[in-house]
């Protein structure tokens, strides 16, 4: 007889593998099915984030930043470095090593937590108290489970006029495996991936042009941060950013790709040797057998779920990029934990209003909560404190003093509504703001908390003090 699992998780990305581990920890018999294979055709757990997303891109960002520092920053410290060279193959090998360490690590975590791991593609074939999934791959098999968690993630959105081959025209996967620095890299889409990958290859010496469809730069980001980011990325980093552009066609002759695009009313062309297409991602809701069991999907392909990530079929849940909310690994993981706890009869919850966002450019951008423009358009009365890193002793000592911390609190209650950081280690600094939001803190709470000196976190403290215009270092 087929084993009956309490929980079958489809997908082993940061949503799925975390859901499986938590479910097993709670005593539920759990299996996790995943079909991802690395470039050599071997099963590799961790989904987009570990294999071709967050982790490898951070490795390349660090390498390219070190290279740039050696060339442009070391001299400020009295360090001379001549003939600094970048060995792209070695840089990629380091990145691959980090990825392997973590993807292998998930197999170990599964063993430790008694999660059964199965390589193959899962499709729901029947629902009811006991659901059946057909698994295809090297062997066909069936999995029976009382609960199913769909954590199938997302795929890059494609553009008909710019077909990806992952050699000359790349998506996020190809952008991480370019074997040499392009002479002229065109990035289509000035979003998270476009700016991160554009920064990597710009720092390694490529000329980088970014074409963005929207007339606004980083439209979802607080306007003050977006303005500062555009200034720094253009002036300091040297990205050539064009807004309001529609790419019409591309053609390649040998190593030259000619791109025709519309900018305002003008038709323009440019020549480049590599393109990265980063125009958003679409949910992976096809091929999971949702139609077979009647799971509802919205018009954009996202699986419809309630606040607890339950679909219209009561024992089928969906988490991460395949449902509403930001496409962020940490949001996925927390939904995975919450769903596992709900299935185990506990209370699982994720506060989608307190999810930190990070863009790992240099300087980093991170935020949580509402933007000033949102609050203004909703007519919410607010007050703002803003502290520039140029006035932070620690930032000056690090030699990274661009950007600021901006805190927004309700004008009457003083409750913190949003915090926006552009600057060094913004990804780390934002955690204090996330805790503050989750605890319903006021700016006065942060202002009264002792922050270590000298530390970058003092900028958060000063932004809080600034809400009542009582800066101590400005
Ligand atoms: P994105 O939504 O961040 O940005 C896509 C950009 O492309 C937008 O600015 C959009 O206006 C633009 N665009 C869309 N169509 C276009 C077109 N035809 N021509 C030119 N521009 C066009 O998407 P992404 O950068 O592809 O990233 C995908 C997802 O992955 C995001 O949701 C992001 O949150 C997630 N991600 C997160 C991180 C991180 O947390 N640091 C890193 C990478 C990816």
CSV table of N, CA and C in Angstrom, one decimal, residues 257-366:
chain,number,residue,atom,x,y,z
A,257,UNK,N,24.4,42.9,-30.9
A,257,UNK,CA,22.9,42.8,-30.9
A,257,UNK,C,22.4,44.2,-31.1
A,258,UNK,N,21.6,44.4,-32.1
A,258,UNK,CA,21.0,45.8,-32.4
A,258,UNK,C,19.6,45.8,-31.8
A,259,UNK,N,19.4,46.8,-31.0
A,259,UNK,CA,18.1,46.9,-30.3
A,259,UNK,C,17.4,48.2,-30.8
A,260,UNK,N,16.1,48.0,-31.3
A,260,UNK,CA,15.3,49.2,-31.6
A,260,UNK,C,14.3,49.4,-30.5
A,261,UNK,N,14.2,50.7,-30.1
A,261,UNK,CA,13.3,51.0,-29.0
A,261,UNK,C,12.7,52.4,-29.2
A,262,UNK,N,11.6,52.6,-28.6
A,262,UNK,CA,10.9,53.9,-28.6
A,262,UNK,C,11.1,54.6,-27.3
A,263,UNK,N,11.6,55.8,-27.4
A,263,UNK,CA,11.8,56.6,-26.1
A,263,UNK,C,11.0,57.9,-26.3
A,264,UNK,N,9.9,58.0,-25.7
A,264,UNK,CA,9.0,59.2,-26.0
A,264,UNK,C,8.5,58.9,-27.4
A,265,UNK,N,8.6,60.0,-28.2
A,265,UNK,CA,8.1,59.8,-29.6
A,265,UNK,C,9.2,59.4,-30.5
A,266,UNK,N,10.4,59.2,-30.0
A,266,UNK,CA,11.6,58.9,-30.9
A,266,UNK,C,11.8,57.4,-31.0
A,267,UNK,N,12.1,57.0,-32.2
A,267,UNK,CA,12.6,55.6,-32.4
A,267,UNK,C,14.1,55.6,-32.4
A,268,UNK,N,14.7,54.8,-31.5
A,268,UNK,CA,16.2,54.8,-31.4
A,268,UNK,C,16.7,53.4,-31.6
A,269,UNK,N,18.0,53.4,-31.8
A,269,UNK,CA,18.7,52.0,-31.8
A,269,UNK,C,19.9,52.1,-31.0
A,270,UNK,N,20.3,51.0,-30.5
A,270,UNK,CA,21.6,50.9,-29.8
A,270,UNK,C,22.2,49.5,-30.1
A,271,UNK,N,23.5,49.4,-30.0
A,271,UNK,CA,24.2,48.2,-30.2
A,271,UNK,C,24.8,47.7,-28.9
A,272,UNK,N,24.6,46.4,-28.6
A,272,UNK,CA,25.2,45.9,-27.3
A,272,UNK,C,25.7,44.5,-27.6
A,273,UNK,N,26.3,43.8,-26.7
A,273,UNK,CA,26.8,42.5,-26.9
A,273,UNK,C,26.1,41.4,-26.0
A,274,UNK,N,25.4,41.9,-25.0
A,274,UNK,CA,24.6,41.0,-24.2
A,274,UNK,C,23.3,41.8,-23.7
A,275,UNK,N,22.3,41.0,-23.4
A,275,UNK,CA,21.0,41.7,-22.9
A,275,UNK,C,20.6,40.9,-21.7
A,276,UNK,N,20.1,41.5,-20.6
A,276,UNK,CA,19.5,40.9,-19.5
A,276,UNK,C,18.0,41.4,-19.5
A,277,UNK,N,17.1,40.4,-19.6
A,277,UNK,CA,15.7,40.8,-19.6
A,277,UNK,C,15.2,40.5,-18.1
A,278,UNK,N,14.7,41.6,-17.5
A,278,UNK,CA,14.3,41.5,-16.1
A,278,UNK,C,13.0,42.3,-15.9
A,279,UNK,N,11.9,41.8,-16.6
A,279,UNK,CA,10.7,42.6,-16.6
A,279,UNK,C,9.6,42.0,-15.7
A,280,UNK,N,10.0,41.4,-14.6
A,280,UNK,CA,9.1,40.8,-13.7
A,280,UNK,C,9.0,39.3,-13.8
A,281,UNK,N,8.2,38.7,-13.0
A,281,UNK,CA,8.1,37.2,-12.9
A,281,UNK,C,6.6,36.8,-12.9
A,282,UNK,N,6.3,35.7,-13.4
A,282,UNK,CA,4.9,35.2,-13.5
A,282,UNK,C,4.8,33.9,-12.6
A,283,UNK,N,3.7,33.7,-11.9
A,283,UNK,CA,3.5,32.6,-11.0
A,283,UNK,C,3.5,31.3,-11.8
A,284,UNK,N,4.1,30.2,-11.2
A,284,UNK,CA,4.1,28.9,-11.8
A,284,UNK,C,2.9,28.1,-11.3
A,285,UNK,N,1.7,28.4,-11.9
A,285,UNK,CA,0.5,27.7,-11.5
A,285,UNK,C,0.1,26.7,-12.6
A,286,UNK,N,0.8,26.7,-13.7
A,286,UNK,CA,0.4,25.7,-14.8
A,286,UNK,C,1.1,24.4,-14.5
A,287,UNK,N,0.5,23.3,-14.9
A,287,UNK,CA,1.1,22.0,-14.9
A,287,UNK,C,1.1,21.4,-13.5
A,288,UNK,N,0.4,22.0,-12.5
A,288,UNK,CA,0.4,21.5,-11.2
A,288,UNK,C,-0.9,20.6,-11.0
A,289,UNK,N,-1.8,20.6,-12.0
A,289,UNK,CA,-3.0,19.9,-11.9
A,289,UNK,C,-4.1,20.6,-11.2
A,290,UNK,N,-4.0,22.0,-11.1
A,290,UNK,CA,-5.0,22.7,-10.4
A,290,UNK,C,-6.4,22.5,-11.0
A,291,UNK,N,-6.5,22.5,-12.3
A,291,UNK,CA,-7.8,22.2,-13.0
A,291,UNK,C,-8.4,20.9,-12.6
A,292,UNK,N,-7.5,19.9,-12.5
A,292,UNK,CA,-8.0,18.5,-12.2
A,292,UNK,C,-8.8,18.5,-10.9
A,293,UNK,N,-8.4,19.4,-9.9
A,293,UNK,CA,-9.1,19.3,-8.6
A,293,UNK,C,-9.9,20.6,-8.3
A,294,UNK,N,-9.9,21.5,-9.3
A,294,UNK,CA,-10.7,22.7,-9.1
A,294,UNK,C,-10.2,23.8,-8.2
A,295,UNK,N,-8.9,24.0,-8.2
A,295,UNK,CA,-8.3,25.1,-7.4
A,295,UNK,C,-8.4,26.4,-8.2
A,296,UNK,N,-8.9,27.4,-7.5
A,296,UNK,CA,-9.2,28.7,-8.2
A,296,UNK,C,-7.8,29.4,-8.4
A,297,UNK,N,-7.8,30.0,-9.6
A,297,UNK,CA,-6.6,30.8,-10.0
A,297,UNK,C,-7.1,32.2,-10.5
A,298,UNK,N,-6.5,33.3,-10.2
A,298,UNK,CA,-7.0,34.6,-10.7
A,298,UNK,C,-6.6,34.8,-12.2
A,299,UNK,N,-7.0,36.0,-12.7
A,299,UNK,CA,-6.8,36.2,-14.1
A,299,UNK,C,-5.3,36.4,-14.5
A,300,UNK,N,-4.4,36.7,-13.4
A,300,UNK,CA,-3.0,36.8,-13.7
A,300,UNK,C,-2.2,35.5,-13.4
A,301,UNK,N,-3.0,34.5,-13.1
A,301,UNK,CA,-2.3,33.2,-12.9
A,301,UNK,C,-1.9,32.9,-11.4
A,302,UNK,N,-2.2,33.8,-10.5
A,302,UNK,CA,-1.9,33.5,-9.1
A,302,UNK,C,-3.0,32.6,-8.5
A,303,UNK,N,-2.6,31.7,-7.7
A,303,UNK,CA,-3.6,30.8,-7.0
A,303,UNK,C,-4.3,31.7,-5.9
A,304,UNK,N,-5.6,31.6,-5.9
A,304,UNK,CA,-6.4,32.4,-5.0
A,304,UNK,C,-6.3,31.8,-3.6
A,305,UNK,N,-5.9,32.6,-2.6
A,305,UNK,CA,-5.9,32.0,-1.2
A,305,UNK,C,-6.5,33.0,-0.2
A,306,UNK,N,-6.9,32.5,0.9
A,306,UNK,CA,-7.3,33.5,2.0
A,306,UNK,C,-6.2,33.9,2.8
A,307,UNK,N,-6.5,34.6,3.9
A,307,UNK,CA,-5.4,35.2,4.7
A,307,UNK,C,-4.4,34.1,5.3
A,308,UNK,N,-5.0,32.9,5.4
A,308,UNK,CA,-4.1,31.8,5.9
A,308,UNK,C,-3.6,30.9,4.8
A,309,UNK,N,-3.5,31.4,3.6
A,309,UNK,CA,-3.0,30.7,2.5
A,309,UNK,C,-3.7,29.5,2.1
A,310,UNK,N,-5.0,29.4,2.5
A,310,UNK,CA,-5.8,28.2,2.1
A,310,UNK,C,-6.5,28.5,0.8
A,311,UNK,N,-6.5,27.6,-0.1
A,311,UNK,CA,-7.2,27.8,-1.4
A,311,UNK,C,-8.7,27.5,-1.2
A,312,UNK,N,-9.5,27.5,-2.3
A,312,UNK,CA,-10.9,27.2,-2.2
A,312,UNK,C,-11.1,25.7,-1.8
A,313,UNK,N,-10.1,24.9,-2.0
A,313,UNK,CA,-10.2,23.5,-1.5
A,313,UNK,C,-9.5,23.4,-0.2
A,314,UNK,N,-10.3,23.0,0.9
A,314,UNK,CA,-9.8,23.3,2.2
A,314,UNK,C,-8.5,22.6,2.7
A,315,UNK,N,-8.1,21.5,2.1
A,315,UNK,CA,-6.9,20.9,2.5
A,315,UNK,C,-5.7,21.1,1.4
A,316,UNK,N,-5.9,22.1,0.6
A,316,UNK,CA,-4.9,22.5,-0.3
A,316,UNK,C,-4.5,24.0,0.0
A,317,UNK,N,-3.2,24.2,0.2
A,317,UNK,CA,-2.7,25.5,0.6
A,317,UNK,C,-1.7,25.9,-0.5
A,318,UNK,N,-1.5,27.2,-0.7
A,318,UNK,CA,-0.5,27.7,-1.6
A,318,UNK,C,0.3,28.9,-1.0
A,319,UNK,N,1.6,28.9,-1.2
A,319,UNK,CA,2.4,29.9,-0.6
A,319,UNK,C,3.5,30.5,-1.5
A,320,UNK,N,4.0,31.7,-1.2
A,320,UNK,CA,5.1,32.2,-1.9
A,320,UNK,C,4.8,33.0,-3.2
A,321,UNK,N,5.6,32.9,-4.2
A,321,UNK,CA,5.4,33.7,-5.5
A,321,UNK,C,4.2,33.3,-6.2
A,322,UNK,N,3.6,32.1,-6.0
A,322,UNK,CA,2.5,31.6,-6.7
A,322,UNK,C,1.2,32.2,-6.2
A,323,UNK,N,1.2,33.0,-5.1
A,323,UNK,CA,0.1,33.6,-4.5
A,323,UNK,C,0.3,35.1,-4.4
A,324,UNK,N,-0.7,35.9,-4.0
A,324,UNK,CA,-0.6,37.3,-3.9
A,324,UNK,C,0.5,37.7,-2.9
A,325,UNK,N,0.8,39.0,-3.0
A,325,UNK,CA,1.9,39.6,-2.1
A,325,UNK,C,3.2,39.6,-2.8
A,326,UNK,N,4.2,40.2,-2.1
A,326,UNK,CA,5.5,40.4,-2.8
A,326,UNK,C,6.2,39.1,-3.1
A,327,UNK,N,6.9,39.0,-4.2
A,327,UNK,CA,7.7,37.8,-4.6
A,327,UNK,C,9.0,37.9,-3.9
A,328,UNK,N,9.0,37.5,-2.6
A,328,UNK,CA,10.3,37.6,-1.8
A,328,UNK,C,10.4,36.3,-1.0
A,329,UNK,N,11.7,35.8,-1.0
A,329,UNK,CA,11.9,34.5,-0.4
A,329,UNK,C,11.5,34.5,1.1
A,330,UNK,N,11.7,35.5,1.9
A,330,UNK,CA,11.4,35.5,3.3
A,330,UNK,C,9.9,35.5,3.5
A,331,UNK,N,9.2,36.2,2.6
A,331,UNK,CA,7.7,36.1,2.7
A,331,UNK,C,7.2,34.7,2.5
A,332,UNK,N,7.8,34.0,1.5
A,332,UNK,CA,7.5,32.6,1.2
A,332,UNK,C,7.7,31.7,2.4
A,333,UNK,N,8.9,31.9,3.0
A,333,UNK,CA,9.3,31.0,4.1
A,333,UNK,C,8.3,31.2,5.3
A,334,UNK,N,8.0,32.4,5.6
A,334,UNK,CA,7.1,32.7,6.7
A,334,UNK,C,5.7,32.1,6.5
A,335,UNK,N,5.3,32.2,5.2
A,335,UNK,CA,4.0,31.6,4.9
A,335,UNK,C,4.1,30.1,5.0
A,336,UNK,N,5.2,29.5,4.7
A,336,UNK,CA,5.4,28.1,4.8
A,336,UNK,C,5.3,27.6,6.3
A,337,UNK,N,5.9,28.4,7.2
A,337,UNK,CA,5.8,28.1,8.6
A,337,UNK,C,4.4,28.2,9.1
A,338,UNK,N,3.7,29.3,8.7
A,338,UNK,CA,2.4,29.6,9.1
A,338,UNK,C,1.4,28.5,8.7
A,339,UNK,N,1.6,28.0,7.4
A,339,UNK,CA,0.7,27.0,6.9
A,339,UNK,C,0.9,25.7,7.6
A,340,UNK,N,2.2,25.3,7.8
A,340,UNK,CA,2.5,24.1,8.6
A,340,UNK,C,1.9,24.1,10.0
A,341,UNK,N,1.9,25.3,10.6
A,341,UNK,CA,1.4,25.4,12.0
A,341,UNK,C,-0.1,25.3,11.9
A,342,UNK,N,-0.7,25.9,10.9
A,342,UNK,CA,-2.2,25.8,10.8
A,342,UNK,C,-2.6,24.4,10.6
A,343,UNK,N,-1.9,23.6,9.7
A,343,UNK,CA,-2.3,22.2,9.5
A,343,UNK,C,-2.2,21.4,10.7
A,344,UNK,N,-1.2,21.8,11.6
A,344,UNK,CA,-0.9,21.1,12.8
A,344,UNK,C,-1.9,21.5,13.9
A,345,UNK,N,-2.8,22.4,13.6
A,345,UNK,CA,-3.9,22.8,14.5
A,345,UNK,C,-3.4,24.0,15.4
A,346,UNK,N,-2.3,24.6,15.0
A,346,UNK,CA,-1.9,25.8,15.8
A,346,UNK,C,-2.4,27.0,15.0
A,347,UNK,N,-1.9,28.2,15.5
A,347,UNK,CA,-2.3,29.4,14.8
A,347,UNK,C,-1.2,30.0,14.0
A,348,UNK,N,-1.2,29.9,12.7
A,348,UNK,CA,-0.2,30.5,11.8
A,348,UNK,C,-0.6,31.8,11.2
A,349,UNK,N,0.3,32.7,11.2
A,349,UNK,CA,-0.1,34.0,10.6
A,349,UNK,C,1.1,34.8,10.1
A,350,UNK,N,0.9,35.4,9.0
A,350,UNK,CA,2.0,36.3,8.4
A,350,UNK,C,1.4,37.7,8.2
A,351,UNK,N,2.1,38.7,8.7
A,351,UNK,CA,1.6,40.1,8.6
A,351,UNK,C,2.2,40.6,7.3
A,352,UNK,N,1.4,40.7,6.2
A,352,UNK,CA,1.9,41.1,4.9
A,352,UNK,C,2.2,42.6,4.9
A,353,UNK,N,1.8,43.3,6.0
A,353,UNK,CA,2.1,44.8,6.0
A,353,UNK,C,3.4,45.1,6.7
A,354,UNK,N,4.1,44.0,7.1
A,354,UNK,CA,5.4,44.3,7.8
A,354,UNK,C,6.5,43.4,7.1
A,355,UNK,N,6.4,43.3,5.8
A,355,UNK,CA,7.4,42.5,5.1
A,355,UNK,C,8.6,43.4,4.7
A,356,UNK,N,9.8,43.1,5.1
A,356,UNK,CA,10.9,44.0,4.6
A,356,UNK,C,11.2,43.8,3.1
A,357,UNK,N,11.5,44.8,2.4
A,357,UNK,CA,11.9,44.7,1.0
A,357,UNK,C,13.4,45.1,0.9
A,358,UNK,N,14.1,44.5,0.1
A,358,UNK,CA,15.6,44.9,0.0
A,358,UNK,C,15.9,44.8,-1.5
A,359,UNK,N,16.7,45.8,-1.9
A,359,UNK,CA,17.3,45.8,-3.3
A,359,UNK,C,18.8,45.9,-3.0
A,360,UNK,N,19.5,44.8,-3.4
A,360,UNK,CA,21.0,44.7,-3.0
A,360,UNK,C,21.9,45.4,-4.0
A,361,UNK,N,21.6,46.6,-4.2
A,361,UNK,CA,22.5,47.4,-5.1
A,361,UNK,C,23.5,48.0,-4.1
A,362,UNK,N,24.4,48.9,-4.6
A,362,UNK,CA,25.3,49.6,-3.7
A,362,UNK,C,25.1,51.1,-4.0
A,363,UNK,N,24.5,51.9,-3.1
A,363,UNK,CA,24.1,51.4,-1.7
A,363,UNK,C,22.8,50.6,-1.8
A,364,UNK,N,22.7,49.8,-0.7
A,364,UNK,CA,21.5,48.9,-0.7
A,364,UNK,C,20.2,49.8,-0.4
A,365,UNK,N,19.1,49.3,-0.8
A,365,UNK,CA,17.8,50.0,-0.5
A,365,UNK,C,17.0,49.0,0.3
A,366,UNK,N,16.3,49.4,1.3
A,366,UNK,CA,15.5,48.5,2.1
A,366,UNK,C,14.3,49.4,2.7
